[in-house]
Amino acid sequence: MKAIVLTEFGGPEVLRVQEIPVPECGPGDILIRIHAAGVNRADLLERQGLYPPPDPRPEFQIPGLECAGVVVQVGQRVTRFREGDRVMALVSGGAYAEYVACPQDNAWLIPEELSDIEAAGIPEAFLTAYDALFDKAQLTMGQRVLIHAGAGGVGSAAIQLAHRAGLHVVTTVGSSKKVPRVLEFGAERAINYRERDFVEDVRAWSHGAGVDAVLDFIGQDYLSRNLASLKTGGVLVIIGTLSGGDASINLREVLSRRLNIRGTVLRSRPDYDKMHLIQEFQERTMAFFATGQLRAVIDKTFPLEQAGLAHQYMVTNQNVGKIILTVS
Ligand SMILES: NC(=O)c1ccc[n+]([C@@H]2O[C@H](COP(=O)([O-])OP(=O)(O)OC[C@H]3O[C@@H](n4cnc5c(N)ncnc54)[C@H](OP(=O)(O)O)[C@@H]3O)[C@@H](O)[C@H]2O)c1
């Protein structure tokens, strides 16, 4: 099969298509013929050698954490799928390829209303956002949340999920062009952080109280401002560290305002943990994708062979929603 195999780490030019054997389908696995795969920020780190796949290390290191396609083989213990089923899947690597094998519990059916391209943009972004909002931050209807990078893949998913759950959303973006888009996803207020101080605006928007939770992808540069944006007892969820991972913190502020800081990562979690998250996500949200009330926002598609260009594009921060690779 064709796959992007990492034989060296570096810039986008190391993403080259190679011919390798089709992966084996274990007894509890399904083999998926991939039609589309989502590009994630983490893939850029993996390409640079900064985000290795979890153990057991695969024979071929192929990036790609999510995909959509059709089941072409099922293992003997598989009960949930048949050959020919259209599925989307969360994988711990291997989606930049024509085929991937994964445990049946990591996949679920694509509603017939959705294209493969739309479906490929759902697993990683929406599961991450769902977990951050409802498990890590435990948010409930009527509460207020600050979602950074609101136009990104995870950010656009988080705004929609939060809005659907009756939360009040304020978000940050890096350009005024993105403002109307994030308002369309359900944010009540969008702050261009290049022009305005988000702490001040969040305070004003929340009538001086601060927000119940912050979903953060930026890390280092935002830590103290994120804490200042929280109300007493609020939760900061660290999902990414785009500006760096080292920051100092005023522990007296954490103590006196009873603040919570929680980290989350999807890829390296045990399979049973992912299975529970996927089941809950599926039961509570998939019907809304079928009706169009939730959608993976697709910015641009690139053929698999141009994965390097897709990475170059992501670095420019222009995308609103997901970048998808198509596999012909
Ligand atoms: N923990 C997990 O399991 C998990 C899972 C998925 C993703 N993630 C993380 O979540 C983050 C977002 O991923 P994604 O796939 O949604 O990426 P994405 O679509 O590329 O969105 C990221 C956006 O963040 C903003 N940004 C980038 N660098 C920034 C900086 N230094 N300061 C402020 N804003 C910056 C940019 O938007 P503006 O120009 O509008 O600011 C950019 O478009 C990444 O850090 C990724 O690693 C974590």
Coordinates of C-alpha atoms and ligand atoms in Angstrom, one line a residue:
M1 CA 0.0 0.0 0.0
K2 CA 1.0 3.7 -0.3
A3 CA 1.8 5.3 3.1
I4 CA 3.7 8.3 4.4
V5 CA 6.5 6.6 6.4
L6 CA 8.7 8.7 8.6
T7 CA 12.3 7.4 8.0
E8 CA 13.8 10.6 9.2
F9 CA 12.6 13.6 11.1
G10 CA 12.5 17.2 9.9
G11 CA 10.6 19.6 7.8
P12 CA 7.6 18.9 5.6
E13 CA 9.9 17.5 2.9
V14 CA 10.4 14.3 5.0
L15 CA 6.7 13.4 4.3
R16 CA 7.2 11.0 1.3
V17 CA 5.0 8.3 0.0
Q18 CA 6.4 4.8 0.1
E19 CA 5.2 1.3 -0.8
I20 CA 4.9 -0.9 2.3
P21 CA 2.8 -4.0 3.2
V22 CA -0.8 -3.6 4.2
P23 CA -1.1 -3.9 8.0
E24 CA -2.2 -7.1 9.5
C25 CA -5.7 -7.3 10.9
G26 CA -5.6 -8.8 14.5
P27 CA -8.5 -10.9 15.9
G28 CA -10.2 -7.9 17.5
D29 CA -9.3 -5.5 14.7
I30 CA -10.9 -4.1 11.6
L31 CA -8.9 -3.2 8.5
I32 CA -10.0 0.1 7.0
R33 CA -9.4 1.2 3.4
I34 CA -8.8 4.9 4.1
H35 CA -10.5 7.5 1.9
A36 CA -9.7 10.6 4.0
A37 CA -7.5 11.4 7.0
G38 CA -7.4 14.4 9.3
V39 CA -4.3 16.5 9.8
N40 CA -3.6 17.4 13.4
R41 CA -1.2 19.8 14.9
A42 CA 0.4 16.9 16.7
D43 CA 1.4 15.4 13.3
L44 CA 3.7 18.4 12.8
L45 CA 5.4 17.5 16.1
E46 CA 5.7 13.8 15.2
R47 CA 7.3 14.7 11.9
Q48 CA 9.9 16.7 13.8
G49 CA 10.6 13.7 16.1
L50 CA 8.9 15.4 19.1
Y51 CA 5.8 13.2 19.5
P52 CA 6.6 9.5 19.2
P53 CA 3.9 6.9 18.8
P54 CA 2.9 5.1 22.0
D55 CA 4.2 1.6 22.8
P56 CA 4.3 -1.0 21.2
R57 CA 6.2 0.9 18.6
P58 CA 4.9 0.1 15.1
E59 CA 7.3 -1.4 12.5
F60 CA 6.6 1.6 10.2
Q61 CA 6.1 5.1 11.8
I62 CA 3.2 6.6 9.9
P63 CA 1.6 9.8 11.2
G64 CA -2.2 10.3 11.3
L65 CA -4.6 10.0 14.2
E66 CA -8.0 9.9 12.6
C67 CA -9.5 8.6 9.4
A68 CA -12.7 7.7 7.5
G69 CA -13.1 4.9 5.0
V70 CA -14.6 1.4 4.5
V71 CA -14.1 -1.8 6.3
V72 CA -12.4 -4.4 4.0
Q73 CA -11.6 -7.1 6.6
V74 CA -12.7 -8.0 10.1
G75 CA -10.8 -10.1 12.7
Q76 CA -12.5 -13.3 14.0
R77 CA -13.5 -11.7 17.3
V78 CA -15.1 -8.7 15.7
T79 CA -18.8 -8.4 16.3
R80 CA -19.7 -4.8 15.6
F81 CA -18.7 -4.4 11.9
R82 CA -19.0 -6.2 8.5
E83 CA -17.0 -5.7 5.4
G84 CA -18.4 -2.8 3.5
D85 CA -19.3 -0.7 6.5
R86 CA -18.4 3.0 6.3
V87 CA -16.5 3.9 9.4
M88 CA -14.5 6.7 11.1
A89 CA -11.8 5.9 13.5
L90 CA -9.5 7.3 16.2
V91 CA -6.1 5.6 15.8
S92 CA -2.8 6.1 17.6
G93 CA -1.0 6.6 14.3
G94 CA -1.0 5.2 10.8
A95 CA -3.8 7.2 9.1
Y96 CA -1.6 8.8 6.4
A97 CA -1.9 5.6 4.4
E98 CA -4.2 3.6 2.1
Y99 CA -5.0 1.1 4.9
V100 CA -5.0 1.0 8.7
A101 CA -5.9 -1.7 11.2
C102 CA -7.4 -0.7 14.5
P103 CA -9.4 -2.3 17.4
Q104 CA -13.1 -2.4 16.6
D105 CA -13.9 -0.2 19.6
N106 CA -11.9 2.7 18.2
A107 CA -14.2 2.9 15.2
W108 CA -17.9 3.8 14.6
L109 CA -20.3 4.1 11.7
I110 CA -20.4 7.2 9.6
P111 CA -24.0 8.6 9.3
E112 CA -25.0 8.3 5.7
E113 CA -25.5 12.1 5.4
L114 CA -21.7 12.7 5.9
S115 CA -19.0 12.5 3.3
D116 CA -15.7 10.6 4.1
I117 CA -14.0 14.0 4.2
E118 CA -16.4 15.4 6.8
A119 CA -16.2 12.2 8.9
A120 CA -12.4 12.2 8.8
G121 CA -12.4 15.6 10.6
I122 CA -14.4 14.3 13.6
P123 CA -12.6 11.8 15.7
E124 CA -9.5 13.5 17.1
A125 CA -10.9 17.1 17.3
F126 CA -14.3 16.3 18.6
L127 CA -13.3 13.6 21.1
T128 CA -10.6 16.0 22.5
A129 CA -13.0 18.8 22.8
Y130 CA -15.8 16.7 24.3
D131 CA -13.5 15.2 26.9
A132 CA -12.1 18.6 27.9
L133 CA -15.5 20.3 28.2
F134 CA -17.5 17.5 29.9
D135 CA -15.0 15.3 31.7
K136 CA -12.0 17.4 32.5
A137 CA -13.9 20.7 33.2
Q138 CA -17.3 19.0 34.1
L139 CA -19.2 21.9 32.6
T140 CA -23.0 22.1 32.7
M141 CA -25.7 24.2 31.0
G142 CA -25.5 27.9 31.7
Q143 CA -21.8 28.0 32.7
R144 CA -19.2 30.1 30.9
V145 CA -16.2 28.9 29.1
L146 CA -13.2 30.6 27.4
I147 CA -12.0 28.5 24.4
H148 CA -8.7 29.6 22.9
A149 CA -7.8 29.1 19.2
G150 CA -11.5 29.0 18.4
A151 CA -11.0 28.7 14.6
G152 CA -8.7 25.7 14.9
G153 CA -9.7 22.1 14.4
V154 CA -10.2 21.4 18.1
G155 CA -11.4 24.9 18.9
S156 CA -14.2 24.9 16.2
A157 CA -15.4 21.5 17.6
A158 CA -15.3 22.7 21.2
I159 CA -17.3 25.9 20.4
Q160 CA -20.0 23.9 18.7
L161 CA -20.2 21.2 21.4
A162 CA -20.3 23.9 24.2
H163 CA -23.0 25.9 22.4
R164 CA -25.2 22.8 21.9
A165 CA -24.8 22.0 25.6
G166 CA -26.2 25.4 26.5
L167 CA -22.8 26.9 27.7
H168 CA -21.9 30.5 27.1
V169 CA -18.7 30.7 25.0
V170 CA -16.1 33.4 24.6
T171 CA -13.2 32.6 22.2
T172 CA -9.9 34.0 21.0
V173 CA -8.7 34.2 17.4
G174 CA -5.6 35.6 15.7
S175 CA -7.2 37.5 12.9
S176 CA -10.3 39.6 12.3
K177 CA -11.2 37.4 9.3
K178 CA -11.9 34.5 11.7
V179 CA -14.3 36.5 13.9
P180 CA -17.5 35.9 11.9
R181 CA -16.7 32.3 11.5
V182 CA -16.3 31.5 15.2
L183 CA -19.5 33.4 16.0
E184 CA -21.2 31.2 13.4
F185 CA -20.0 28.1 15.3
G186 CA -21.8 29.4 18.4
A187 CA -19.4 31.7 20.3
E188 CA -21.1 34.7 21.9
R189 CA -18.0 36.8 21.9
A190 CA -14.8 36.5 19.8
I191 CA -11.6 38.4 20.8
N192 CA -8.8 39.0 18.4
Y193 CA -5.9 38.6 20.8
R194 CA -3.6 40.5 18.5
E195 CA -5.6 43.6 19.1
R196 CA -7.1 43.3 22.5
D197 CA -6.3 42.0 26.0
F198 CA -8.4 38.9 26.4
V199 CA -8.4 39.0 30.2
E200 CA -10.0 42.4 30.3
D201 CA -12.6 41.4 27.7
V202 CA -13.4 38.1 29.4
R203 CA -13.9 39.9 32.7
A204 CA -16.3 42.4 31.1
W205 CA -18.2 39.7 29.2
S206 CA -18.7 37.7 32.4
H207 CA -19.8 40.8 34.3
G208 CA -16.6 40.8 36.4
A209 CA -17.0 37.2 37.6
G210 CA -14.6 35.3 35.3
V211 CA -15.3 32.0 33.5
D212 CA -16.0 28.6 34.9
A213 CA -13.4 27.0 32.6
V214 CA -10.7 27.8 30.1
L215 CA -9.8 25.3 27.3
D216 CA -6.2 26.2 26.5
F217 CA -3.9 25.1 23.6
I218 CA -1.3 27.9 24.0
G219 CA 0.4 27.0 27.4
Q220 CA 3.4 29.1 28.5
D221 CA 2.4 32.5 27.2
Y222 CA -1.1 32.3 28.5
L223 CA -0.8 30.6 31.9
S224 CA -1.1 33.6 34.2
R225 CA -3.7 35.3 31.9
N226 CA -5.7 32.1 31.9
L227 CA -5.7 31.9 35.7
A228 CA -6.7 35.6 35.9
S229 CA -9.7 34.8 33.5
L230 CA -11.1 32.1 35.8
K231 CA -13.7 32.6 38.5
T232 CA -13.1 31.2 42.0
G233 CA -13.1 27.4 41.8
G234 CA -12.7 27.5 38.0
V235 CA -10.9 24.9 35.9
L236 CA -8.0 25.4 33.4
V237 CA -7.7 22.5 31.0
I238 CA -4.3 22.2 29.3
I239 CA -4.8 20.6 25.9
G240 CA -1.8 21.9 24.0
T241 CA 1.4 24.0 24.5
L242 CA 1.7 25.8 21.2
S243 CA 3.8 28.7 22.7
G244 CA 5.9 26.4 25.0
G245 CA 5.5 24.3 28.1
D246 CA 7.5 26.1 30.8
A247 CA 5.8 28.6 32.9
S248 CA 5.9 29.8 36.5
I249 CA 2.7 30.0 38.5
N250 CA 1.6 31.9 41.6
L251 CA 0.6 29.1 43.9
R252 CA -1.1 31.6 46.4
E253 CA -3.5 32.5 43.7
V254 CA -4.3 28.9 43.0
L255 CA -4.8 28.2 46.7
S256 CA -6.8 31.3 47.6
R257 CA -9.1 31.2 44.6
R258 CA -9.4 27.3 44.7
L259 CA -8.3 27.0 41.1
N260 CA -8.0 23.7 39.3
I261 CA -5.4 22.8 36.5
R262 CA -6.0 19.7 34.5
G263 CA -4.0 18.2 31.7
T264 CA -5.3 15.9 29.0
V265 CA -3.9 13.8 26.1
L266 CA -5.8 11.4 23.9
R267 CA -3.2 9.4 21.9
S268 CA -1.4 7.6 24.7
R269 CA -4.4 6.7 26.8
P270 CA -5.2 3.0 27.3
D271 CA -7.6 1.5 24.8
Y272 CA -10.4 0.9 27.4
D273 CA -10.3 4.6 28.3
K274 CA -10.6 5.6 24.7
M275 CA -13.4 3.0 24.2
H276 CA -15.5 4.6 27.1
L277 CA -15.0 8.1 25.7
I278 CA -15.9 7.0 22.2
Q279 CA -19.0 5.2 23.3
E280 CA -20.2 8.2 25.4
F281 CA -19.4 10.6 22.6
Q282 CA -21.2 8.5 20.0
E283 CA -24.4 8.1 22.2
R284 CA -24.6 11.8 23.0
T285 CA -23.6 13.5 19.8
M286 CA -23.7 11.5 16.6
A287 CA -27.4 12.2 16.0
F288 CA -26.5 15.9 15.8
F289 CA -24.0 15.3 13.0
A290 CA -26.6 13.5 11.0
T291 CA -29.0 16.5 11.3
G292 CA -26.2 19.0 10.6
Q293 CA -26.4 20.6 14.1
L294 CA -22.8 19.6 14.6
R295 CA -20.3 19.4 11.8
A296 CA -16.6 19.0 11.2
V297 CA -15.7 22.3 9.6
I298 CA -13.5 21.5 6.6
D299 CA -11.1 24.2 5.6
K300 CA -9.0 22.6 2.8
T301 CA -8.2 19.1 1.4
F302 CA -4.9 17.9 0.0
P303 CA -4.1 14.6 -1.7
L304 CA -2.0 12.2 0.5
E305 CA 1.0 12.8 -1.8
Q306 CA 0.9 16.5 -0.8
A307 CA 0.9 15.9 3.0
G308 CA 4.0 18.2 3.2
L309 CA 2.0 21.1 1.7
A310 CA -0.8 20.4 4.1
H311 CA 1.7 20.7 7.0
Q312 CA 3.1 23.9 5.6
Y313 CA -0.4 25.4 5.3
M314 CA -1.2 24.4 8.9
V315 CA 1.9 26.3 10.2
T316 CA 0.5 29.5 8.7
N317 CA -2.5 29.4 11.1
Q318 CA -4.9 30.3 8.3
N319 CA -7.1 27.3 8.6
V320 CA -10.7 27.7 9.9
G321 CA -11.5 24.1 10.9
K322 CA -9.9 21.0 9.6
I323 CA -7.3 20.2 7.0
I324 CA -7.9 16.8 5.4
L325 CA -5.8 14.4 3.3
T326 CA -7.7 12.5 0.6
V327 CA -6.5 9.0 -0.3
S328 CA -7.5 7.9 -3.8
Ligands
LIG1 N1 -4.2 16.8 24.3 C1 -4.7 16.2 23.2 O1 -5.1 15.0 23.3 C2 -4.8 16.9 22.0 C3 -5.6 16.4 20.9 C4 -5.7 17.2 19.7 C5 -5.1 18.4 19.7 N2 -4.3 18.8 20.7 C6 -3.6 20.1 20.6 O2 -4.5 21.1 20.4 C7 -3.9 22.2 19.7 C8 -4.7 22.6 18.5 O3 -4.7 21.5 17.6 P1 -5.5 21.7 16.2 O4 -5.3 20.4 15.5 O5 -6.9 22.2 16.5 O6 -4.6 22.8 15.5 P2 -5.0 24.0 14.5 O7 -6.2 23.6 13.7 O8 -3.7 24.2 13.7 O9 -5.3 25.2 15.4 C9 -4.4 25.9 16.1 C10 -4.6 27.4 16.1 O10 -3.9 27.9 17.3 C11 -3.5 29.2 17.1 N3 -2.1 29.4 17.5 C12 -1.1 28.7 17.0 N4 0.1 29.1 17.6 C13 -0.3 30.0 18.6 C14 0.4 30.7 19.5 N5 1.7 30.6 19.7 N6 -0.3 31.6 20.3 C15 -1.6 31.7 20.1 N7 -2.3 31.0 19.2 C16 -1.7 30.2 18.4 C17 -3.7 29.5 15.6 O11 -4.9 30.2 15.4 P3 -5.0 31.9 15.5 O12 -4.1 32.4 14.5 O13 -6.4 32.2 15.3 O14 -4.5 32.2 16.9 C18 -3.9 28.1 15.0 O15 -4.6 28.1 13.8 C19 -2.5 21.7 19.4 O16 -1.6 22.2 20.3 C20 -2.6 20.2 19.5 O17 -1.4 19.6 19.7 C21 -4.2 18.1 21.8

